[in-house]
Amino acid sequence: MKKITLTSLALFFCALAYSQALYRTYPSEILDEERQVKILKPRSYNKNPDKTYPLVIVLDGDYLFEPVAGNVDYLSYWDQMPESFVVGVNMKESRYDDAAIDYKTGLPGERGQKFMDFLMELRGTMMEEYRVTPFTVIIGKDITANLSAYYLLRKKVPVNAFIQIAPEYSRLVEENLVRKMGDQQEYTYFYVGTPETTDVDGTFFDTITDSLFIGRENLNMKHEQIANSNKYSVAVDAISRGLQYSFQEYGMIDEQALYKAGVEEDVQIAAEEEMMEEDMLDEESDEDAEDKKEKKKKKKKRDKSKVSVVKVLQEKYKFIEEVYGIQMKLRLIDIATIASFLKNREDWDEMINLGSLTSKEYPELAYGPYLQALGYEGIGRIPRAIDLLNEAYTLEPAAGITQTNVLDKLEILKAEERN
């Protein structure tokens, strides 16, 4: 029953994308011929004249466009990736010529080189005609996946993310892929999805990437063997997984990841404090009061150096703008996730900072002053918390905080202040 439901859902979104697609005959100067392309515009494109969108180029668009467009539409609806333009290139009659490799040189033949240039010509046209960011994803399957990998072998790589579905790599690509990936200075994502029984076992990724990619946060390379799939069905999972991998930093903040990081941080701090206490006991007989005072200062300084989750939130959105080319307001759901994390950890100073940041981003909403009030209550400054709640009462409800919630909290704090 579950499989039927998921299949029906996938078919629904594929049909939706199909119905929204624009069909266009593209006259290419490079190929000196016309090519058929399909274009899916983001849902919000006409409603948001200032918003920009990444570009997803789909090779084998005659059969891969609909599943890719459906996944982009679905994942962006749930904010797992940004809304994006999807462009599918029809290759039904020409794929073997377009993707042909000259096995004497190991490079794409003359036709293949021109086709690669044509795809960048198409990319340039999309950026001129629409509000498309430079961040570009390219998706291919078997021989077209191999062809797209050759962009990494060029001096200037105009592609930021590669989704490779059951690739059939030529020897030149296989021998140079990981090394060329390691040469990249920009943020680059390379996802390979293969059937469980594929001949490409991924060892040429695993044995080299550890040494080349260590300390390189801009390099992201992943190979997955997808269970219960064959060379036809593998595309269904690989497209979705590849898109999420390519836009992993865009997705909403994971509360579980925050708690995991918080627990690890607590363990590290506890260990450091235990070591310092042992050192102080060992040296207690020899040190004077001034030395003890200096140690306390150092300990206090270390406590303040803990990672700020509010700064993490700000850095996330800075990354989204700089890498994906998307300017966006802080999502309320991300703010709420951070607030829940801070409340459970009783980190009231950070809660005040989060509330202040929220008020700057959403001055019309009650949520910012409300979070600041929680922080000031936590550090014992009740009068300041009451002032902020009075301010919140005059603003619009958001994130589940209504005027009733504000009034209830005011009554509690006023009673506490009287007592």
PDB file of C-alpha atoms in Angstrom, residues 164-372:
ATOM      1  CA  GLN A 164      25.183  11.168 -11.956  1.00  0.00           C
ATOM      2  CA  ILE A 165      22.646   8.386 -12.460  1.00  0.00           C
ATOM      3  CA  ALA A 166      24.229   4.972 -13.116  1.00  0.00           C
ATOM      4  CA  PRO A 167      27.164   6.599 -14.947  1.00  0.00           C
ATOM      5  CA  GLU A 168      29.127   4.682 -17.557  1.00  0.00           C
ATOM      6  CA  TYR A 169      32.508   6.340 -17.124  1.00  0.00           C
ATOM      7  CA  SER A 170      35.169   6.366 -19.783  1.00  0.00           C
ATOM      8  CA  ARG A 171      38.675   5.515 -18.592  1.00  0.00           C
ATOM      9  CA  LEU A 172      39.847   9.152 -18.732  1.00  0.00           C
ATOM     10  CA  VAL A 173      37.026  10.284 -16.451  1.00  0.00           C
ATOM     11  CA  GLU A 174      37.448   7.365 -14.063  1.00  0.00           C
ATOM     12  CA  GLU A 175      41.183   7.972 -13.707  1.00  0.00           C
ATOM     13  CA  ASN A 176      40.949  11.748 -13.252  1.00  0.00           C
ATOM     14  CA  LEU A 177      37.531  12.432 -11.728  1.00  0.00           C
ATOM     15  CA  VAL A 178      38.396  12.500  -8.036  1.00  0.00           C
ATOM     16  CA  ARG A 179      41.676  14.373  -8.554  1.00  0.00           C
ATOM     17  CA  LYS A 180      39.957  17.022 -10.701  1.00  0.00           C
ATOM     18  CA  MET A 181      37.205  17.282  -8.124  1.00  0.00           C
ATOM     19  CA  GLY A 182      39.917  17.905  -5.534  1.00  0.00           C
ATOM     20  CA  ASP A 183      41.239  20.827  -7.600  1.00  0.00           C
ATOM     21  CA  GLN A 184      37.995  22.765  -7.271  1.00  0.00           C
ATOM     22  CA  GLN A 185      38.113  25.989  -5.265  1.00  0.00           C
ATOM     23  CA  GLU A 186      34.403  26.752  -5.427  1.00  0.00           C
ATOM     24  CA  TYR A 187      31.705  24.833  -3.579  1.00  0.00           C
ATOM     25  CA  THR A 188      31.087  21.721  -5.668  1.00  0.00           C
ATOM     26  CA  TYR A 189      28.684  18.820  -5.179  1.00  0.00           C
ATOM     27  CA  PHE A 190      29.082  15.484  -6.942  1.00  0.00           C
ATOM     28  CA  TYR A 191      26.464  12.805  -6.328  1.00  0.00           C
ATOM     29  CA  VAL A 192      26.552   9.330  -7.894  1.00  0.00           C
ATOM     30  CA  GLY A 193      23.579   6.985  -7.584  1.00  0.00           C
ATOM     31  CA  THR A 194      23.981   3.445  -8.923  1.00  0.00           C
ATOM     32  CA  PRO A 195      22.024   0.178  -8.713  1.00  0.00           C
ATOM     33  CA  GLU A 196      22.965  -2.152  -5.880  1.00  0.00           C
ATOM     34  CA  THR A 197      24.540  -4.622  -8.303  1.00  0.00           C
ATOM     35  CA  THR A 198      26.418  -2.054 -10.362  1.00  0.00           C
ATOM     36  CA  ASP A 199      29.924  -2.713 -11.654  1.00  0.00           C
ATOM     37  CA  VAL A 200      30.987   0.736 -10.413  1.00  0.00           C
ATOM     38  CA  ASP A 201      31.626  -0.173  -6.788  1.00  0.00           C
ATOM     39  CA  GLY A 202      32.723   3.265  -5.668  1.00  0.00           C
ATOM     40  CA  THR A 203      36.184   2.270  -4.517  1.00  0.00           C
ATOM     41  CA  PHE A 204      37.838   4.854  -6.731  1.00  0.00           C
ATOM     42  CA  PHE A 205      35.906   7.477  -4.760  1.00  0.00           C
ATOM     43  CA  ASP A 206      36.537   6.077  -1.299  1.00  0.00           C
ATOM     44  CA  THR A 207      40.256   5.346  -1.505  1.00  0.00           C
ATOM     45  CA  ILE A 208      41.268   8.797  -2.696  1.00  0.00           C
ATOM     46  CA  THR A 209      38.713  11.261  -1.361  1.00  0.00           C
ATOM     47  CA  ASP A 210      39.803  10.917   2.267  1.00  0.00           C
ATOM     48  CA  SER A 211      43.257  12.297   1.515  1.00  0.00           C
ATOM     49  CA  LEU A 212      42.272  14.868  -1.105  1.00  0.00           C
ATOM     50  CA  PHE A 213      39.185  16.268   0.600  1.00  0.00           C
ATOM     51  CA  ILE A 214      40.386  16.451   4.194  1.00  0.00           C
ATOM     52  CA  GLY A 215      39.779  19.929   5.567  1.00  0.00           C
ATOM     53  CA  ARG A 216      38.046  20.996   2.320  1.00  0.00           C
ATOM     54  CA  GLU A 217      34.507  21.982   3.265  1.00  0.00           C
ATOM     55  CA  ASN A 218      33.800  23.144  -0.279  1.00  0.00           C
ATOM     56  CA  LEU A 219      34.122  19.632  -1.734  1.00  0.00           C
ATOM     57  CA  ASN A 220      31.150  17.301  -1.455  1.00  0.00           C
ATOM     58  CA  MET A 221      31.306  13.898  -3.148  1.00  0.00           C
ATOM     59  CA  LYS A 222      29.023  10.959  -2.455  1.00  0.00           C
ATOM     60  CA  HIS A 223      28.387   7.572  -4.026  1.00  0.00           C
ATOM     61  CA  GLU A 224      25.333   5.504  -3.086  1.00  0.00           C
ATOM     62  CA  GLN A 225      24.360   2.044  -4.211  1.00  0.00           C
ATOM     63  CA  ILE A 226      20.576   2.179  -4.102  1.00  0.00           C
ATOM     64  CA  ALA A 227      19.000  -1.015  -2.811  1.00  0.00           C
ATOM     65  CA  ASN A 228      16.378  -2.877  -4.825  1.00  0.00           C
ATOM     66  CA  SER A 229      17.020  -0.854  -7.959  1.00  0.00           C
ATOM     67  CA  ASN A 230      18.107  -1.640 -11.491  1.00  0.00           C
ATOM     68  CA  LYS A 231      19.438   0.513 -14.316  1.00  0.00           C
ATOM     69  CA  TYR A 232      15.914   1.786 -15.045  1.00  0.00           C
ATOM     70  CA  SER A 233      14.399   2.300 -11.598  1.00  0.00           C
ATOM     71  CA  VAL A 234      17.576   3.745 -10.025  1.00  0.00           C
ATOM     72  CA  ALA A 235      16.754   7.175 -11.448  1.00  0.00           C
ATOM     73  CA  VAL A 236      13.660   7.500  -9.232  1.00  0.00           C
ATOM     74  CA  ASP A 237      15.687   7.527  -5.999  1.00  0.00           C
ATOM     75  CA  ALA A 238      18.898   9.017  -7.382  1.00  0.00           C
ATOM     76  CA  ILE A 239      17.182  12.194  -8.585  1.00  0.00           C
ATOM     77  CA  SER A 240      15.620  12.926  -5.206  1.00  0.00           C
ATOM     78  CA  ARG A 241      18.721  12.020  -3.207  1.00  0.00           C
ATOM     79  CA  GLY A 242      21.012  13.913  -5.552  1.00  0.00           C
ATOM     80  CA  LEU A 243      18.940  17.088  -5.359  1.00  0.00           C
ATOM     81  CA  GLN A 244      18.805  16.984  -1.569  1.00  0.00           C
ATOM     82  CA  TYR A 245      22.551  16.351  -1.427  1.00  0.00           C
ATOM     83  CA  SER A 246      23.293  19.256  -3.760  1.00  0.00           C
ATOM     84  CA  PHE A 247      21.179  21.633  -1.655  1.00  0.00           C
ATOM     85  CA  GLN A 248      21.912  20.140   1.765  1.00  0.00           C
ATOM     86  CA  GLU A 249      22.920  23.495   3.280  1.00  0.00           C
ATOM     87  CA  TYR A 250      19.664  25.083   2.130  1.00  0.00           C
ATOM     88  CA  GLY A 251      17.355  22.718   4.014  1.00  0.00           C
ATOM     89  CA  MET A 252      15.738  23.629   7.295  1.00  0.00           C
ATOM     90  CA  ILE A 253      17.781  23.414  10.491  1.00  0.00           C
ATOM     91  CA  ASP A 254      17.714  19.922  11.956  1.00  0.00           C
ATOM     92  CA  GLU A 255      16.838  20.009  15.651  1.00  0.00           C
ATOM     93  CA  GLN A 256      18.354  16.573  16.215  1.00  0.00           C
ATOM     94  CA  ALA A 257      21.653  17.768  14.749  1.00  0.00           C
ATOM     95  CA  LEU A 258      21.582  20.770  17.092  1.00  0.00           C
ATOM     96  CA  TYR A 259      21.040  18.564  20.127  1.00  0.00           C
ATOM     97  CA  LYS A 260      23.789  16.191  19.018  1.00  0.00           C
ATOM     98  CA  ALA A 261      26.200  19.113  18.607  1.00  0.00           C
ATOM     99  CA  GLY A 262      25.077  20.482  21.962  1.00  0.00           C
ATOM    100  CA  VAL A 263      25.679  17.189  23.750  1.00  0.00           C
ATOM    101  CA  GLU A 264      29.142  16.846  22.204  1.00  0.00           C
ATOM    102  CA  GLU A 265      29.916  20.427  23.234  1.00  0.00           C
ATOM    103  CA  ASP A 266      28.777  19.744  26.809  1.00  0.00           C
ATOM    104  CA  VAL A 267      30.962  16.641  27.024  1.00  0.00           C
ATOM    105  CA  GLN A 268      33.985  18.555  25.739  1.00  0.00           C
ATOM    106  CA  ILE A 269      33.441  21.457  28.162  1.00  0.00           C
ATOM    107  CA  ALA A 270      32.925  19.074  31.087  1.00  0.00           C
ATOM    108  CA  ALA A 271      36.169  17.283  30.241  1.00  0.00           C
ATOM    109  CA  GLU A 272      38.050  20.583  30.000  1.00  0.00           C
ATOM    110  CA  GLU A 273      36.633  21.752  33.326  1.00  0.00           C
ATOM    111  CA  GLU A 274      37.601  18.477  35.015  1.00  0.00           C
ATOM    112  CA  MET A 275      41.162  18.767  33.715  1.00  0.00           C
ATOM    113  CA  MET A 276      41.406  22.368  34.892  1.00  0.00           C
ATOM    114  CA  GLU A 277      40.127  21.470  38.353  1.00  0.00           C
ATOM    115  CA  GLU A 278      42.709  18.690  38.602  1.00  0.00           C
ATOM    116  CA  ASP A 279      45.454  21.098  37.545  1.00  0.00           C
ATOM    117  CA  MET A 280      44.307  23.653  40.080  1.00  0.00           C
ATOM    118  CA  LEU A 281      44.341  21.046  42.879  1.00  0.00           C
ATOM    119  CA  ASP A 282      47.833  19.904  41.903  1.00  0.00           C
ATOM    120  CA  GLU A 283      49.141  23.452  41.877  1.00  0.00           C
ATOM    121  CA  GLU A 284      47.058  24.793  44.777  1.00  0.00           C
ATOM    122  CA  SER A 285      49.846  24.538  47.338  1.00  0.00           C
ATOM    123  CA  ASP A 286      52.307  26.430  45.153  1.00  0.00           C
ATOM    124  CA  GLU A 287      50.153  29.178  43.672  1.00  0.00           C
ATOM    125  CA  ASP A 288      49.204  32.453  45.236  1.00  0.00           C
ATOM    126  CA  ALA A 289      45.873  34.280  45.125  1.00  0.00           C
ATOM    127  CA  GLU A 290      46.808  36.199  41.962  1.00  0.00           C
ATOM    128  CA  ASP A 291      47.428  32.965  40.049  1.00  0.00           C
ATOM    129  CA  LYS A 292      44.050  31.582  41.111  1.00  0.00           C
ATOM    130  CA  LYS A 293      42.357  34.773  39.976  1.00  0.00           C
ATOM    131  CA  GLU A 294      44.023  34.473  36.554  1.00  0.00           C
ATOM    132  CA  LYS A 295      42.841  30.856  36.186  1.00  0.00           C
ATOM    133  CA  LYS A 296      39.280  31.893  36.920  1.00  0.00           C
ATOM    134  CA  LYS A 297      39.493  34.547  34.214  1.00  0.00           C
ATOM    135  CA  LYS A 298      40.685  31.965  31.691  1.00  0.00           C
ATOM    136  CA  LYS A 299      37.875  29.581  32.621  1.00  0.00           C
ATOM    137  CA  LYS A 300      35.291  32.340  32.251  1.00  0.00           C
ATOM    138  CA  LYS A 301      36.746  33.310  28.876  1.00  0.00           C
ATOM    139  CA  ARG A 302      36.544  29.674  27.694  1.00  0.00           C
ATOM    140  CA  ASP A 303      32.904  29.397  28.780  1.00  0.00           C
ATOM    141  CA  LYS A 304      32.057  32.454  26.674  1.00  0.00           C
ATOM    142  CA  SER A 305      33.808  30.974  23.657  1.00  0.00           C
ATOM    143  CA  LYS A 306      31.130  28.321  23.173  1.00  0.00           C
ATOM    144  CA  VAL A 307      29.704  28.221  19.660  1.00  0.00           C
ATOM    145  CA  SER A 308      26.792  30.636  19.256  1.00  0.00           C
ATOM    146  CA  VAL A 309      23.802  28.906  17.649  1.00  0.00           C
ATOM    147  CA  VAL A 310      22.478  32.315  16.643  1.00  0.00           C
ATOM    148  CA  LYS A 311      25.714  32.882  14.750  1.00  0.00           C
ATOM    149  CA  VAL A 312      25.303  29.441  13.189  1.00  0.00           C
ATOM    150  CA  LEU A 313      21.862  30.516  11.986  1.00  0.00           C
ATOM    151  CA  GLN A 314      23.238  33.723  10.484  1.00  0.00           C
ATOM    152  CA  GLU A 315      26.122  31.881   8.803  1.00  0.00           C
ATOM    153  CA  LYS A 316      23.687  29.418   7.254  1.00  0.00           C
ATOM    154  CA  TYR A 317      21.779  32.154   5.461  1.00  0.00           C
ATOM    155  CA  LYS A 318      24.995  33.893   4.473  1.00  0.00           C
ATOM    156  CA  PHE A 319      26.088  30.620   2.878  1.00  0.00           C
ATOM    157  CA  ILE A 320      22.771  30.289   1.020  1.00  0.00           C
ATOM    158  CA  GLU A 321      23.279  33.735  -0.458  1.00  0.00           C
ATOM    159  CA  GLU A 322      26.959  33.370  -1.334  1.00  0.00           C
ATOM    160  CA  VAL A 323      26.879  29.807  -2.731  1.00  0.00           C
ATOM    161  CA  TYR A 324      23.352  29.318  -4.063  1.00  0.00           C
ATOM    162  CA  GLY A 325      22.860  32.981  -4.970  1.00  0.00           C
ATOM    163  CA  ILE A 326      19.589  33.272  -3.045  1.00  0.00           C
ATOM    164  CA  GLN A 327      18.708  36.159  -0.742  1.00  0.00           C
ATOM    165  CA  MET A 328      16.040  35.144   1.740  1.00  0.00           C
ATOM    166  CA  LYS A 329      14.679  36.094   5.135  1.00  0.00           C
ATOM    167  CA  LEU A 330      15.287  33.839   8.094  1.00  0.00           C
ATOM    168  CA  ARG A 331      12.617  31.141   8.098  1.00  0.00           C
ATOM    169  CA  LEU A 332      10.391  31.284  11.146  1.00  0.00           C
ATOM    170  CA  ILE A 333      10.583  27.507  11.432  1.00  0.00           C
ATOM    171  CA  ASP A 334      14.391  27.742  11.725  1.00  0.00           C
ATOM    172  CA  ILE A 335      14.051  30.441  14.380  1.00  0.00           C
ATOM    173  CA  ALA A 336      11.534  28.307  16.279  1.00  0.00           C
ATOM    174  CA  THR A 337      13.871  25.300  16.124  1.00  0.00           C
ATOM    175  CA  ILE A 338      16.738  27.344  17.573  1.00  0.00           C
ATOM    176  CA  ALA A 339      14.421  28.790  20.242  1.00  0.00           C
ATOM    177  CA  SER A 340      13.320  25.317  21.348  1.00  0.00           C
ATOM    178  CA  PHE A 341      16.951  24.219  21.539  1.00  0.00           C
ATOM    179  CA  LEU A 342      17.954  27.255  23.608  1.00  0.00           C
ATOM    180  CA  LYS A 343      14.998  26.906  25.957  1.00  0.00           C
ATOM    181  CA  ASN A 344      15.851  23.284  26.734  1.00  0.00           C
ATOM    182  CA  ARG A 345      19.482  24.261  27.385  1.00  0.00           C
ATOM    183  CA  GLU A 346      18.406  27.327  29.405  1.00  0.00           C
ATOM    184  CA  ASP A 347      20.773  29.482  27.376  1.00  0.00           C
ATOM    185  CA  TRP A 348      18.974  32.746  28.086  1.00  0.00           C
ATOM    186  CA  ASP A 349      21.633  35.130  26.780  1.00  0.00           C
ATOM    187  CA  GLU A 350      21.445  33.449  23.391  1.00  0.00           C
ATOM    188  CA  MET A 351      17.632  33.543  23.555  1.00  0.00           C
ATOM    189  CA  ILE A 352      17.816  37.328  23.948  1.00  0.00           C
ATOM    190  CA  ASN A 353      20.122  37.517  20.931  1.00  0.00           C
ATOM    191  CA  LEU A 354      17.786  35.319  18.906  1.00  0.00           C
ATOM    192  CA  GLY A 355      14.783  37.466  19.827  1.00  0.00           C
ATOM    193  CA  SER A 356      16.632  40.630  18.857  1.00  0.00           C
ATOM    194  CA  LEU A 357      17.596  39.110  15.494  1.00  0.00           C
ATOM    195  CA  THR A 358      13.993  38.010  14.914  1.00  0.00           C
ATOM    196  CA  SER A 359      12.684  41.510  15.658  1.00  0.00           C
ATOM    197  CA  LYS A 360      15.068  42.976  13.074  1.00  0.00           C
ATOM    198  CA  GLU A 361      13.952  40.423  10.482  1.00  0.00           C
ATOM    199  CA  TYR A 362      10.243  40.544  11.348  1.00  0.00           C
ATOM    200  CA  PRO A 363       9.524  43.870  13.113  1.00  0.00           C
ATOM    201  CA  GLU A 364       5.782  43.420  12.591  1.00  0.00           C
ATOM    202  CA  LEU A 365       5.619  40.110  14.470  1.00  0.00           C
ATOM    203  CA  ALA A 366       5.262  39.438  18.199  1.00  0.00           C
ATOM    204  CA  TYR A 367       7.680  36.524  18.099  1.00  0.00           C
ATOM    205  CA  GLY A 368      10.889  38.580  18.435  1.00  0.00           C
ATOM    206  CA  PRO A 369       9.915  40.512  21.592  1.00  0.00           C
ATOM    207  CA  TYR A 370       8.383  37.331  23.020  1.00  0.00           C
ATOM    208  CA  LEU A 371      11.666  35.417  22.668  1.00  0.00           C
ATOM    209  CA  GLN A 372      13.580  38.322  24.206  1.00  0.00           C
TER     210      GLN A 372
END
